[in-house]
Every structure is written in C-alpha cells, then in structure tokens.
XYZ file of N, CA, C and O in Angstrom:
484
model
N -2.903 63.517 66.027
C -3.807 62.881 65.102
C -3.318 61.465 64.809
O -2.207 61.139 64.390
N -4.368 60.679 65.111
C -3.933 59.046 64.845
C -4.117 58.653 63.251
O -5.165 58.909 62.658
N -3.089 58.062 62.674
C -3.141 57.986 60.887
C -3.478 56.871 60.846
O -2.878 56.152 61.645
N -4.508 56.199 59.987
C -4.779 54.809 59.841
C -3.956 54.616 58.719
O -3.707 55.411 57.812
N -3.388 52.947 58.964
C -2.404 52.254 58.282
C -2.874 52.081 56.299
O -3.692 52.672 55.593
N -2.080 51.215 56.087
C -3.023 51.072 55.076
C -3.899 50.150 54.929
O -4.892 50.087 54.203
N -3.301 49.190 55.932
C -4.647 47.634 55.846
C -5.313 48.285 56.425
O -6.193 48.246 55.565
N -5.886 49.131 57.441
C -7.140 49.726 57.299
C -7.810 50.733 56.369
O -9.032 50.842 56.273
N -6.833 51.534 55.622
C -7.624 52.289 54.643
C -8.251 51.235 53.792
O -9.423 51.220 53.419
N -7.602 50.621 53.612
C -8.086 49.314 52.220
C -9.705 48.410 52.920
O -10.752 48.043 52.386
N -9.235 48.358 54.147
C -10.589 47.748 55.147
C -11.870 48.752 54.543
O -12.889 48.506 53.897
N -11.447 49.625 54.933
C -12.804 50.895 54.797
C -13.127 51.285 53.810
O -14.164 51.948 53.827
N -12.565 51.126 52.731
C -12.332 51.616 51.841
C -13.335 50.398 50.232
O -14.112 50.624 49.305
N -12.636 49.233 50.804
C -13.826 48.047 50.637
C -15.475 47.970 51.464
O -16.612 47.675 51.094
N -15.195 48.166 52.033
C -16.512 48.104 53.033
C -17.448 48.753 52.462
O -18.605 48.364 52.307
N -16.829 50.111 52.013
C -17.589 51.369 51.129
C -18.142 51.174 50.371
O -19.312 51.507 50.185
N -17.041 50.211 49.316
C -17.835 50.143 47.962
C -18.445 48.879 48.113
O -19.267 48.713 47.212
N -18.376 47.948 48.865
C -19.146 46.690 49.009
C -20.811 47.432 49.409
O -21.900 46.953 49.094
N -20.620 48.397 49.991
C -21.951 49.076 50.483
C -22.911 49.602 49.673
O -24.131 49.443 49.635
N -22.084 50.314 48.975
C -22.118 51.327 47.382
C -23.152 50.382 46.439
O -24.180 50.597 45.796
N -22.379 49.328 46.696
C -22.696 47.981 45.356
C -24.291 47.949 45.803
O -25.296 48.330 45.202
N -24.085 47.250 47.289
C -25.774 46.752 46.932
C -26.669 48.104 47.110
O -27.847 48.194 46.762
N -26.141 48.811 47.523
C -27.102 50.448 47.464
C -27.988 50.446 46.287
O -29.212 50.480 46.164
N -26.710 50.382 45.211
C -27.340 50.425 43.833
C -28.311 49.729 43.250
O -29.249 50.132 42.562
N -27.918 48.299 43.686
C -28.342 47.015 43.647
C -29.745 46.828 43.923
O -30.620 46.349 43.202
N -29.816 47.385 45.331
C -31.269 47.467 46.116
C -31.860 48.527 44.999
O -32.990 48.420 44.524
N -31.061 49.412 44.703
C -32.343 50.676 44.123
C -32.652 50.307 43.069
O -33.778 50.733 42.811
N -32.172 49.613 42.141
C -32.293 48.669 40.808
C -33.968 47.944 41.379
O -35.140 48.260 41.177
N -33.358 46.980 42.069
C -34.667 46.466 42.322
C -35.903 46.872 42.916
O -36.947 46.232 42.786
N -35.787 47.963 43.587
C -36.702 48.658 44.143
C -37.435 49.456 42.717
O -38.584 49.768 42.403
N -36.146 49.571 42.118
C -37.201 50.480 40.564
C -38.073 50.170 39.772
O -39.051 50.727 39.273
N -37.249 48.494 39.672
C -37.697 47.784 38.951
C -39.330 47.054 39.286
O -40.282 47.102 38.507
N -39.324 46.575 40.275
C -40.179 46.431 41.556
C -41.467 47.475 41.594
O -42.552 46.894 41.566
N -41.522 48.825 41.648
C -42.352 49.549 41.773
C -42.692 49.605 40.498
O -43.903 49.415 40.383
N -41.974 49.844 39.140
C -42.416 49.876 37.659
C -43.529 49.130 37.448
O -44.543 49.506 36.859
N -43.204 47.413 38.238
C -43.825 46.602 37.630
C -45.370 46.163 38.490
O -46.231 45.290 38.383
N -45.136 47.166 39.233
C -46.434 46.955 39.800
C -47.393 48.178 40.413
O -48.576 48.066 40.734
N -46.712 49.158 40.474
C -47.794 50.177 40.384
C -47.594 51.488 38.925
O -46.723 52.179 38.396
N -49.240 51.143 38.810
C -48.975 52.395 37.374
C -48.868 53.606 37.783
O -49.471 54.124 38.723
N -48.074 54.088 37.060
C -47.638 55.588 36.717
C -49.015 56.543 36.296
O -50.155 56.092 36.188
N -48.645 57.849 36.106
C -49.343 58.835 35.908
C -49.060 58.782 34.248
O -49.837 58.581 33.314
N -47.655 59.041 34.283
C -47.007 59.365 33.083
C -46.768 58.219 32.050
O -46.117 58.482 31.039
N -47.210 57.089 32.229
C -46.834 55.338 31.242
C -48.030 54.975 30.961
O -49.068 55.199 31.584
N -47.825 54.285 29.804
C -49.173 53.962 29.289
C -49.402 52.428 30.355
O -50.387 52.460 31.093
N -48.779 51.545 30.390
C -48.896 50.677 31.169
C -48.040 49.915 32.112
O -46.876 50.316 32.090
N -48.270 48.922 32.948
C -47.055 48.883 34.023
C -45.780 48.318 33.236
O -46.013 48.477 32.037
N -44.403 47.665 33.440
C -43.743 47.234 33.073
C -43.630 45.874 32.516
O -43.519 45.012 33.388
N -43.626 45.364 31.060
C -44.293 44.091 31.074
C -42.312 43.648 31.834
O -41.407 44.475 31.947
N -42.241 42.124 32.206
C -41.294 41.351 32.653
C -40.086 41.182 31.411
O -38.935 41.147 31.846
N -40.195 41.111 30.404
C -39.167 40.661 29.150
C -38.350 42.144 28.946
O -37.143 42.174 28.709
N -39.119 43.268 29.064
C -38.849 44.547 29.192
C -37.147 44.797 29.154
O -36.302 44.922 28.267
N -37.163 44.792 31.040
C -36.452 44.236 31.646
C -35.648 43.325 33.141
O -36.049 43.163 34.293
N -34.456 42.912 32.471
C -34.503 41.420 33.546
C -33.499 42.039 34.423
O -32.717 42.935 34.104
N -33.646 41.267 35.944
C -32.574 41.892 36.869
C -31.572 40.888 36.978
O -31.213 40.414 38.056
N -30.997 40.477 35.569
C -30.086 39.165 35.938
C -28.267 39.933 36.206
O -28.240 41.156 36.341
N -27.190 39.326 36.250
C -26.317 39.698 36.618
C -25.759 40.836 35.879
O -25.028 41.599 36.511
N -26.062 41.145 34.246
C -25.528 41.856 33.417
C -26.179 43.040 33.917
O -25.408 43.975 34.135
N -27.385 43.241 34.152
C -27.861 44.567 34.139
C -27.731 45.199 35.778
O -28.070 46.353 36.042
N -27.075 44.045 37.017
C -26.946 44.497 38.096
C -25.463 45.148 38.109
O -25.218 46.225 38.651
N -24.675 44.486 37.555
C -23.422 45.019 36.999
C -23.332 46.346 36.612
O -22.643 47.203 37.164
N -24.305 46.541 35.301
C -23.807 47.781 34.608
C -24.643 48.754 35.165
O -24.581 49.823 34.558
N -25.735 48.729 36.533
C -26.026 49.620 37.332
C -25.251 49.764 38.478
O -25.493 50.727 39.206
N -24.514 49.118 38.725
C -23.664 49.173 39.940
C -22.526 49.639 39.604
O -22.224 50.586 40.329
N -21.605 49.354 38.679
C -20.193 49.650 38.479
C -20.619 51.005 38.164
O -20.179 51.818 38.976
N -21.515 51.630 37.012
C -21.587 53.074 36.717
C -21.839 53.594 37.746
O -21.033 54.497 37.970
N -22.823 53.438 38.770
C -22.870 54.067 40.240
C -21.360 53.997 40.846
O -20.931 55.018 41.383
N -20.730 53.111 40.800
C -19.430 53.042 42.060
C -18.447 54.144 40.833
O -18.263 55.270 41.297
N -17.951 53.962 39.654
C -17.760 54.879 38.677
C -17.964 56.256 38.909
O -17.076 57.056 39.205
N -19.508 56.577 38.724
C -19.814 57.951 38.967
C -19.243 58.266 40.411
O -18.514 59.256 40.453
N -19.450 57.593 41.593
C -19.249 58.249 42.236
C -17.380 58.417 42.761
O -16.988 59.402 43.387
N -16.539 57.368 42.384
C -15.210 57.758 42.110
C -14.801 59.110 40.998
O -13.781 59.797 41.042
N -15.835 59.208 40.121
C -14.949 60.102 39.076
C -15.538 61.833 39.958
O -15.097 62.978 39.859
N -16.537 61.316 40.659
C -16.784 62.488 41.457
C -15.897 63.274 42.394
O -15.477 64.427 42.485
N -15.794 62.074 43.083
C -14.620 62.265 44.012
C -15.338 61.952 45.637
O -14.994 62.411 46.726
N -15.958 61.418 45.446
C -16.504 60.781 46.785
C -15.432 59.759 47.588
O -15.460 59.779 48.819
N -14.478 58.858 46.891
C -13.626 57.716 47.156
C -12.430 58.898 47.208
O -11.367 58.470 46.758
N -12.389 60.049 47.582
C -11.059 60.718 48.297
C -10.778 61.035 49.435
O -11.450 61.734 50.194
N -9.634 60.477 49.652
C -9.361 60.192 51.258
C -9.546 62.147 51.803
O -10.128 62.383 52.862
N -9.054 63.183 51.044
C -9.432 64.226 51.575
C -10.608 65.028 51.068
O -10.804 64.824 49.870
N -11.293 65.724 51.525
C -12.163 66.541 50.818
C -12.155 67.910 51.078
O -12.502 68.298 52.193
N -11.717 68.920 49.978
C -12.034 70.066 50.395
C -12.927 70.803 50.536
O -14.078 70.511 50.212
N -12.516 72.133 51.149
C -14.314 72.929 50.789
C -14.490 73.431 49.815
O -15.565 74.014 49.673
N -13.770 73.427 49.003
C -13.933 74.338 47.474
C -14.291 72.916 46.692
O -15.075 73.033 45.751
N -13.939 71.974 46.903
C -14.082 70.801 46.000
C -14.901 69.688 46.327
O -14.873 68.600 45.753
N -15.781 70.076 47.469
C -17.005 68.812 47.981
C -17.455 68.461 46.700
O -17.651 69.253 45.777
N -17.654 66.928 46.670
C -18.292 66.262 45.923
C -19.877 66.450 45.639
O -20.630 66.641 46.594
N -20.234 66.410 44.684
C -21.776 66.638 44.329
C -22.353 65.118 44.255
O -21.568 64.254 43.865
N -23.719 64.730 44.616
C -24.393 63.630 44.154
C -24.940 63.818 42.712
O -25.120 62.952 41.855
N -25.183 65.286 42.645
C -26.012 65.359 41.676
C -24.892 65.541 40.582
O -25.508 65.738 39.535
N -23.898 65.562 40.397
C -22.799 65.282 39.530
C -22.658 63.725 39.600
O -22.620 63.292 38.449
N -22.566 62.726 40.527
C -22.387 61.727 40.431
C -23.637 60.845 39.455
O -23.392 59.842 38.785
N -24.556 61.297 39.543
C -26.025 61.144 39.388
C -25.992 60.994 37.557
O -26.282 60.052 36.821
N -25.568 62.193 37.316
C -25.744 62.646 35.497
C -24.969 61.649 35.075
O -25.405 60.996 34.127
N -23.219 61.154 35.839
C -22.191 60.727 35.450
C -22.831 59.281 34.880
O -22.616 58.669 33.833
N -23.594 59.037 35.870
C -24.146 57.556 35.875
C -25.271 57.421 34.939
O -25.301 56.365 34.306
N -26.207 58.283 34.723
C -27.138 58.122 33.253
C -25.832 58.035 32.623
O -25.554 56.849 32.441
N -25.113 58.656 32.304
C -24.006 58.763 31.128
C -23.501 57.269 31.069
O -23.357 56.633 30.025
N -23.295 56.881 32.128
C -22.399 55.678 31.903
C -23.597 54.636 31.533
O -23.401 53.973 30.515
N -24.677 54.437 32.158
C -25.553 53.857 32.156
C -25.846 53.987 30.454
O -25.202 53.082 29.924
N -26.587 54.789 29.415
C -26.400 54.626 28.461
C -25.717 53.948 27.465
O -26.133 53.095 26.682
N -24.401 54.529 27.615
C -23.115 53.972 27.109
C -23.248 52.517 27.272
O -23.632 51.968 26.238
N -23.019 51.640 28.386
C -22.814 50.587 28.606
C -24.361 49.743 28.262
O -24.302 48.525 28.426
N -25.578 50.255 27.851
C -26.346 49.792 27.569
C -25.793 49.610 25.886
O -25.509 48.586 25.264
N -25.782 50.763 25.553
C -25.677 50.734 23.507
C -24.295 49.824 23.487
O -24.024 49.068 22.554
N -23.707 49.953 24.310
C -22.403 48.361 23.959
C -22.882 46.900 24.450
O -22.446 45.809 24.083
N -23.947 47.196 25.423
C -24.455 45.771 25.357
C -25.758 45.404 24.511
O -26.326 44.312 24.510
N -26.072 46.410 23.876
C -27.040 45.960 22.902
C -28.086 45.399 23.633
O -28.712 44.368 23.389
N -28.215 46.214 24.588
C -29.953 46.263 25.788
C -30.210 47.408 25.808
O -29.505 48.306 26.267
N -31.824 47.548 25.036
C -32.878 48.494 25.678
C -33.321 48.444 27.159
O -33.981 47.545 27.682
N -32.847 49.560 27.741
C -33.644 49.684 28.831
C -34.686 50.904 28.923
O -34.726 52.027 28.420
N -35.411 50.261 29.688
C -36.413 51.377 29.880
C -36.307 52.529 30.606
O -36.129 52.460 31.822
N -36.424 54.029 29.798
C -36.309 55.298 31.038
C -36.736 55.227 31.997
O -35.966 55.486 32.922
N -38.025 54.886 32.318
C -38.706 54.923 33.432
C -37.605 54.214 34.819
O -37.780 54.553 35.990
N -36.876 53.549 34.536
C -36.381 52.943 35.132
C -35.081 53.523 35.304
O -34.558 53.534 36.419
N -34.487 54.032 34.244
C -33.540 55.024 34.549
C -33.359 55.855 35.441
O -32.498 56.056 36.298
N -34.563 56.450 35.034
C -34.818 57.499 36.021
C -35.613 57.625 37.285
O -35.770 58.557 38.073
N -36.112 56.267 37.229
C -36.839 56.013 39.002
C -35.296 55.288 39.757
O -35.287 55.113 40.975
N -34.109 54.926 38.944
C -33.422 54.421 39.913
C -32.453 55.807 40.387
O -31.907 55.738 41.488
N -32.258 57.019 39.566
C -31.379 57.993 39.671
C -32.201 58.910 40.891
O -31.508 59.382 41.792
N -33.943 59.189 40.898
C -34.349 59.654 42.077
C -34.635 58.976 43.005
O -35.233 59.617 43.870
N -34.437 57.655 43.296
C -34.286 57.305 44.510
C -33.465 57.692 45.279
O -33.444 57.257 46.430
C-alpha cells in the first residue's frame, strides 16, 4: 500500500474544502435565485431583494457552517469506518443549527424558505 505524504494529504485535503466552499456557495445562490423568481406553492409572494443579500457575510456564514457541519460529521476523516460512516443528513441538521446561531449573532433575519431550499438541494 502506497501512503501519501503529508504535502499531499494537505493538497487534497484543501482541494476538498475549496470544493465544499463553492458547493455551498453555488447552492446559496441557486436558492436564492429560484426564491426570487419563481413562486412557491407554499409563500405568499416571491422574495422581495432587501430580504436577503448574497454579499460576503451571508456567503461566509453558509459556507463555513456547511464545511463545519460536515467536519463535525466526520466527512474530513482520513479513515472511515463501517460502523461510523458519516451521515449527510446529520451534516445537514448540524448546519441549520449553525446556520441559526450565526444568524442571531449577526443580527440577520433570514428567510426559511431559503434555509431550507438551500439544505434540500
């Protein structure tokens, strides 16, 4: 078995979460994006723009709670067992959780709809 060094674990290992980032990033805007332009079943109307903004604060605190959730999951472990595979859908809750939190400390309403169109994507 060939062992990768550590400048390559660290290679791959960045790559991941550089990936991770705009994953989130993209699904942010994709949420945001569909909110604001096609109506729902369930909303009284589409998303007005002041609502909310996709400026750096709110790409942040959707991205780090995604890369977050999915470290406290255990996705970022170099081994995985079979008794201990990582869940998305554990990573998923972790991230409303964090997502909340880091909203009521930044003193931004965000909108559920958006919460939760970025968690089922």
């Amino acid at each position: 078995m060939i062992r990768l060094r550590s400048k390559e674990k660290f290679g791959r290992l960045a790559v991941l979460v550089a990936g991770d980032f705009l994953l989130a990033w993209g699904t942010l805007a994709l949420a945001v994006y569909i909110r604001r332009t096609v109506p729902l079943v369930f909303t009284r109307s589409l998303l007005p723009t002041e609502n909310i903004t996709l400026d750096g604060t709110t790409v942040v605190l959707f991205a780090v709670s995604f890369l977050a959730a999915l470290a406290l999951s255990g996705f970022y472990r170099r081994r995985i067992l079979p008794r201990e595979r990582p869940l998305i859908l554990t990573a998923l809750v972790i991230q409303v959780a964090l997502i909340a939190i880091g909203g009521a400390f930044n003193e931004r309403a965000l909108p559920r709809t958006v919460i939760v169109g970025v968690i089922l994507m």
